[in-house]
Coordinates of C-alpha atoms in Angstrom, one line a residue:
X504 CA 148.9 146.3 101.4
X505 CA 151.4 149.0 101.7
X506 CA 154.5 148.4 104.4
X507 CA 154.0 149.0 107.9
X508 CA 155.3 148.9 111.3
X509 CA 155.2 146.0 114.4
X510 CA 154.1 148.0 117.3
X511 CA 153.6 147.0 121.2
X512 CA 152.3 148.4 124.0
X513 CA 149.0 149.9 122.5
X514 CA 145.4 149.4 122.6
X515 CA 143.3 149.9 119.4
X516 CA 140.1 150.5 119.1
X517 CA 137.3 147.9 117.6
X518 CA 135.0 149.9 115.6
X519 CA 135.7 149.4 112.3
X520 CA 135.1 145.6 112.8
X521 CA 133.2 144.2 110.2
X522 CA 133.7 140.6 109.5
X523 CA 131.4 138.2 110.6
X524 CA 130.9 134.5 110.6
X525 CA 134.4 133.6 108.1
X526 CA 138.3 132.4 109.2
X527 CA 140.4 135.8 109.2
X528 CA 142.8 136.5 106.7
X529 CA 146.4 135.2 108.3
X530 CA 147.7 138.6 109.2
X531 CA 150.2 137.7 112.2
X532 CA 150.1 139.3 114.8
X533 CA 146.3 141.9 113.8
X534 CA 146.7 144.5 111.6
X535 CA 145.8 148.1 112.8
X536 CA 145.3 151.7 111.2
X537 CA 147.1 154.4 112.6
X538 CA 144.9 157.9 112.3
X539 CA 146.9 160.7 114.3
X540 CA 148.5 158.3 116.9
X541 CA 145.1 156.5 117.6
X542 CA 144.8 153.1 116.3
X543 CA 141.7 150.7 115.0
X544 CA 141.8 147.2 114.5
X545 CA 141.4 146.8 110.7
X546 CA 142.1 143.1 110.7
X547 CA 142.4 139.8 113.4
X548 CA 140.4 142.0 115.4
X549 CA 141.6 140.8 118.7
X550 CA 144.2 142.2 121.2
X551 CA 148.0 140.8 121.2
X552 CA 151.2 141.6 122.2
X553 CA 152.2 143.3 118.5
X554 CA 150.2 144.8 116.1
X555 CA 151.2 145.2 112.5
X556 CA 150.5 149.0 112.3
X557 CA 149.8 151.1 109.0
X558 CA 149.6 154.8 108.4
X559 CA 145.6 155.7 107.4
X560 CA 143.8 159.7 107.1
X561 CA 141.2 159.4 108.0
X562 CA 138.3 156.2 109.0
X563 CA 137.2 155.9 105.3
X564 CA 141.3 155.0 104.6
X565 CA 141.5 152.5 107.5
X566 CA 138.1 150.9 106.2
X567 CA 139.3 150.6 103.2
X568 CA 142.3 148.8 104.1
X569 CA 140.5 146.5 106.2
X570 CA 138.2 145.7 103.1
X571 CA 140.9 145.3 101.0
X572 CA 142.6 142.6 103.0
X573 CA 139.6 140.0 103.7
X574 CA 139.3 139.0 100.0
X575 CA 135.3 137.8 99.1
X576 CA 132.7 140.2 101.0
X577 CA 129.3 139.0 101.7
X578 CA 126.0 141.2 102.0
X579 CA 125.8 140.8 105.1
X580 CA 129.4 142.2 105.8
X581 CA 128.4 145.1 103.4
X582 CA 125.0 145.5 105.4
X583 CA 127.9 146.0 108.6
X584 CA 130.2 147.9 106.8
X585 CA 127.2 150.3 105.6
X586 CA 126.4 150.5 109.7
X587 CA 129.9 151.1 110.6
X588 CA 129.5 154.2 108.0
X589 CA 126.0 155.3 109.4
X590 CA 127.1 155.5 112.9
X591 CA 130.9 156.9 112.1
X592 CA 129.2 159.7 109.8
X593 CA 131.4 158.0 107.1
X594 CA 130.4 158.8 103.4
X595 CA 129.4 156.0 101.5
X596 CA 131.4 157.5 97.8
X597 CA 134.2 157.4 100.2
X598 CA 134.2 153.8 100.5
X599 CA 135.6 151.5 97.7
X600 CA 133.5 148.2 97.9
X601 CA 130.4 149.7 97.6
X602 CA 131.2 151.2 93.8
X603 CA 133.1 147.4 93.5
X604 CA 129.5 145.9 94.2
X605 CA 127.4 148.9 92.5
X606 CA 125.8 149.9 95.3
X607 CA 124.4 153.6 94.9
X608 CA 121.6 155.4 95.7
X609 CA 119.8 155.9 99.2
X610 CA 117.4 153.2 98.6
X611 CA 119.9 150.5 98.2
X612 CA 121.6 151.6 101.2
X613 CA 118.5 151.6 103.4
X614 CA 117.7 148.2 101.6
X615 CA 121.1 147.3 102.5
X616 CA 121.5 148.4 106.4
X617 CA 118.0 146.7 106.9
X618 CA 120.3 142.9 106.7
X619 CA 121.4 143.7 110.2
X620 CA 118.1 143.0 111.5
X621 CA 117.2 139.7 109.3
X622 CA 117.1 136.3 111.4
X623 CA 120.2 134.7 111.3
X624 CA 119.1 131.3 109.1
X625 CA 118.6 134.2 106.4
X626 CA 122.0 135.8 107.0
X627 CA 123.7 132.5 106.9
X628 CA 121.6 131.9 103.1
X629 CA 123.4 135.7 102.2
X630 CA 127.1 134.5 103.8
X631 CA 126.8 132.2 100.9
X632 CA 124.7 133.7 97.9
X633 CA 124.7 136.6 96.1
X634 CA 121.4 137.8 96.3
X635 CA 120.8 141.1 94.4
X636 CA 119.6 144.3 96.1
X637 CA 116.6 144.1 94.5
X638 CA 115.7 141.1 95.6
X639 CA 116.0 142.4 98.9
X640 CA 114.0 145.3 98.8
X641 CA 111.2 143.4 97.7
X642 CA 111.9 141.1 100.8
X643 CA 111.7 144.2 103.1
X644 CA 108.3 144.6 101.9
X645 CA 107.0 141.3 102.9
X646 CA 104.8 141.6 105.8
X647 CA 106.6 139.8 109.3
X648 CA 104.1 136.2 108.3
X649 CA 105.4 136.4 105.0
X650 CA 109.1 137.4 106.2
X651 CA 109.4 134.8 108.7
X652 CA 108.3 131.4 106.2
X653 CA 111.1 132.8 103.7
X654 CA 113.5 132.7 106.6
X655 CA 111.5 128.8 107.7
X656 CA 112.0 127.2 104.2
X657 CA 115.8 128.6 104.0
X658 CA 116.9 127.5 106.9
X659 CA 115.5 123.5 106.4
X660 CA 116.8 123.3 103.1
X661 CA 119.6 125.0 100.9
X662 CA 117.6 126.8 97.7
X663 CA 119.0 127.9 94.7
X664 CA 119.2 132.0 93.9
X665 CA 116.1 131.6 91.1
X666 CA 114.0 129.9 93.7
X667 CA 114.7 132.1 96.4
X668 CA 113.8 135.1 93.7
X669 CA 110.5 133.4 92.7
X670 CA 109.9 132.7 96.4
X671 CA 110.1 136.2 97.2
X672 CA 108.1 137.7 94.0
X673 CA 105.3 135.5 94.7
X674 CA 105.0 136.3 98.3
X675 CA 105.1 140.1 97.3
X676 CA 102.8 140.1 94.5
X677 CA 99.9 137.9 96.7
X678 CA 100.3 139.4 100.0
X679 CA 96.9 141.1 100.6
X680 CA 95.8 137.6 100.3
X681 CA 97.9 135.5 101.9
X682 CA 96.8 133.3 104.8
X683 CA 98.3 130.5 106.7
X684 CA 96.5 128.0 104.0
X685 CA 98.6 129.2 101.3
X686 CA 101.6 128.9 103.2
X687 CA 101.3 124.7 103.4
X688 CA 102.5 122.5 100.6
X689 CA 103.9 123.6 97.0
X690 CA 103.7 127.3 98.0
X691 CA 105.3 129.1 95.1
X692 CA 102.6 126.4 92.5
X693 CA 99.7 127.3 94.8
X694 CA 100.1 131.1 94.7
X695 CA 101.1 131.1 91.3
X696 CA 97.6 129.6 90.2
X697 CA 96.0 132.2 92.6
X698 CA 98.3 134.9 91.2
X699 CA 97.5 134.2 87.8
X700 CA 93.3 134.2 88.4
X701 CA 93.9 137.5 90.6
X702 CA 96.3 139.1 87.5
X703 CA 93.1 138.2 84.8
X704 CA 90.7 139.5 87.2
X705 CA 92.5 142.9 87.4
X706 CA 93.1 143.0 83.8
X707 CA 89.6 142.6 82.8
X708 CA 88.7 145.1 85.1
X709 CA 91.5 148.1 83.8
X710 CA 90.9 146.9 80.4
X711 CA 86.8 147.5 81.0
X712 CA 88.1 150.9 82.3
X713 CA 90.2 151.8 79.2
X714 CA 88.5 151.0 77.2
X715 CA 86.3 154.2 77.4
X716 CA 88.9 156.0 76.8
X717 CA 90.0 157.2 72.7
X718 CA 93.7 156.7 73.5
X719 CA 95.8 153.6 74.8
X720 CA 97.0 153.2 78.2
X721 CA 99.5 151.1 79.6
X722 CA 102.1 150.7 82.3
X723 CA 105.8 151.7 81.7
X724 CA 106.6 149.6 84.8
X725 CA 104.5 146.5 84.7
X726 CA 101.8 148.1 87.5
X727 CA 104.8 148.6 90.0
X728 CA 103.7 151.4 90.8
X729 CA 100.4 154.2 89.8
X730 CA 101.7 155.6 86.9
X731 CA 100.4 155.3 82.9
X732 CA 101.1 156.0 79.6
X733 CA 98.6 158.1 77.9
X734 CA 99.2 157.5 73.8
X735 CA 97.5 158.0 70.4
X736 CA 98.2 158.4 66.8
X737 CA 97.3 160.9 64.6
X738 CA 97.3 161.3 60.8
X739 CA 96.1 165.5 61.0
X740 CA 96.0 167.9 63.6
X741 CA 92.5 167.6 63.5
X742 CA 92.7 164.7 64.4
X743 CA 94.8 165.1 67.3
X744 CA 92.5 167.9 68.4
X745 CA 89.0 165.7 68.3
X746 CA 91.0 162.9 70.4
X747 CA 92.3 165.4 73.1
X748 CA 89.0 166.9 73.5
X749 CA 87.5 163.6 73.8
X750 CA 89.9 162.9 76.8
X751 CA 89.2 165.8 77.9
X752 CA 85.7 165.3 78.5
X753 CA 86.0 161.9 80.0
X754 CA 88.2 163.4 83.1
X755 CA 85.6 161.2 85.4
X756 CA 86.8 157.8 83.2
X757 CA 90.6 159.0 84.2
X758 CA 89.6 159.0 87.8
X759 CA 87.8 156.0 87.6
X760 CA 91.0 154.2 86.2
X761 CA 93.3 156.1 89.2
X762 CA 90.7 155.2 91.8
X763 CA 90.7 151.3 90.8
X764 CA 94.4 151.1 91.2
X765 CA 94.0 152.4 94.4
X766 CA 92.0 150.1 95.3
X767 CA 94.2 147.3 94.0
X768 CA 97.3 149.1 96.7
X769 CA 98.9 150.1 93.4
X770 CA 100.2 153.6 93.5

């Protein structure tokens, strides 16, 4: 931290305050940012007599500081630190942890401000993993049944990162089918068994569909989402030509295929 000042007699501001649920870093007495004679707690957070007081630009400097201070930073103090910036019209590139923890993008920010509003036994679970963004995006997805027996199994016993994963996946890939009955017992064994018949089921049924077809088609993304890869081989240009006009005359097949994912919420 660069050198500052002891000041008395002033009254910064609290919203830059970030931390949550961890022992403050033993800055005696708090720390505060200075921006143009107006000063924001950037560390002990609570008022006293002195405050250590350094020179900051601008909001994005005096978060910054404050980050830079408070050592290990959880996701759910990134989730508040990503508020802080929402509500102080703060740029994200402006703020070093993010880049530190490879956050980019707007979906991993919206992934990432959704933590604020996750029951607290599954904020304690993030306090203490590092559970990747991904992971939680899929979570957002889970419908509130689904969302609140993640947060039930966490919160009466301590699970490791690859089961909380597989938790997760499973609960994503069989929601449409999910009822209270799969939720009882060895729930990631029961819906893999049903995940597994429901997976051969659907296969049989695209590769029925396909297989009309003169080319091969496949999924660049594991059936994530609608899209396909259309592919052939030719030896001639002839040859080329008699396969593309045989696609081309089977435009009702294509639609089948299209229509079929739909209907499997796959688009």
């Amino acid at each position: 931290m660069v050198c500052g000042t002891i000041k008395t007699g002033i009254k910064p501001l609290n919203i830059l305050r970030w931390t949550e649920n961890r022992e403050e870093v033993s800055v005696f007495p708090p720390a505060v940012a200075d921006i143009n004679g107006e000063y924001f707690f950037i560390s002990g957070f609570e008022e006293a007599d002195g405050y250590y007081v350094l020179a900051a630009h601008s909001l994005a400097h005096a978060l910054n500081l404050s980050v830079s201070v408070h050592g290990r930073i959880s996701m759910v103090e990134l989730a508040n630190i990503s508020q802080i910036c929402t509500k102080l019209c703060i740029n994200y590139s402006d703020i070093k942890v993010f880049s530190e923890y490879n956050i980019k993008g707007r979906q991993n920010f919206q992934t990432l401000e959704a933590v604020a509003s996750y029951p607290e036994p599954l904020k304690k679970y993030l306090r203490s993993k590092d559970i990747p963004l991904k992971t939680l995006a899929v979570f957002n997805k889970l419908n509130d049944i689904c969302k609140g027996y993640v947060a039930d199994t966490i919160a009466a016993k301590d699970i490791s990162l690859g089961d909380f994963r597989n938790l997760v996946n499973i609960l994503f890939d069989m929601t449409p089918q999910i009822t209270q009955e799969h939720l009882r017992g060895d729930v990631v064994k029961n819906l893999s068994a049903e995940r597994d018949k429901a997976r051969q089921t659907f296969m049989e049924g695209f590769g029925r569909l396909t297989s009309e077809l003169p080319v091969s088609i496949s999924s660049p993304d594991s059936f994530e989402t609608g899209r396909l890869t259309f592919s052939f081989t030719a030896g001639t240009a002839e040859e080329a030509e008699r396969i593309l006009r045989s696609v081309e005359s089977k435009t009702s097949t294509i639609q089948k295929i299209y229509g079929f994912l739909d209907e499997q919420g796959i688009s």
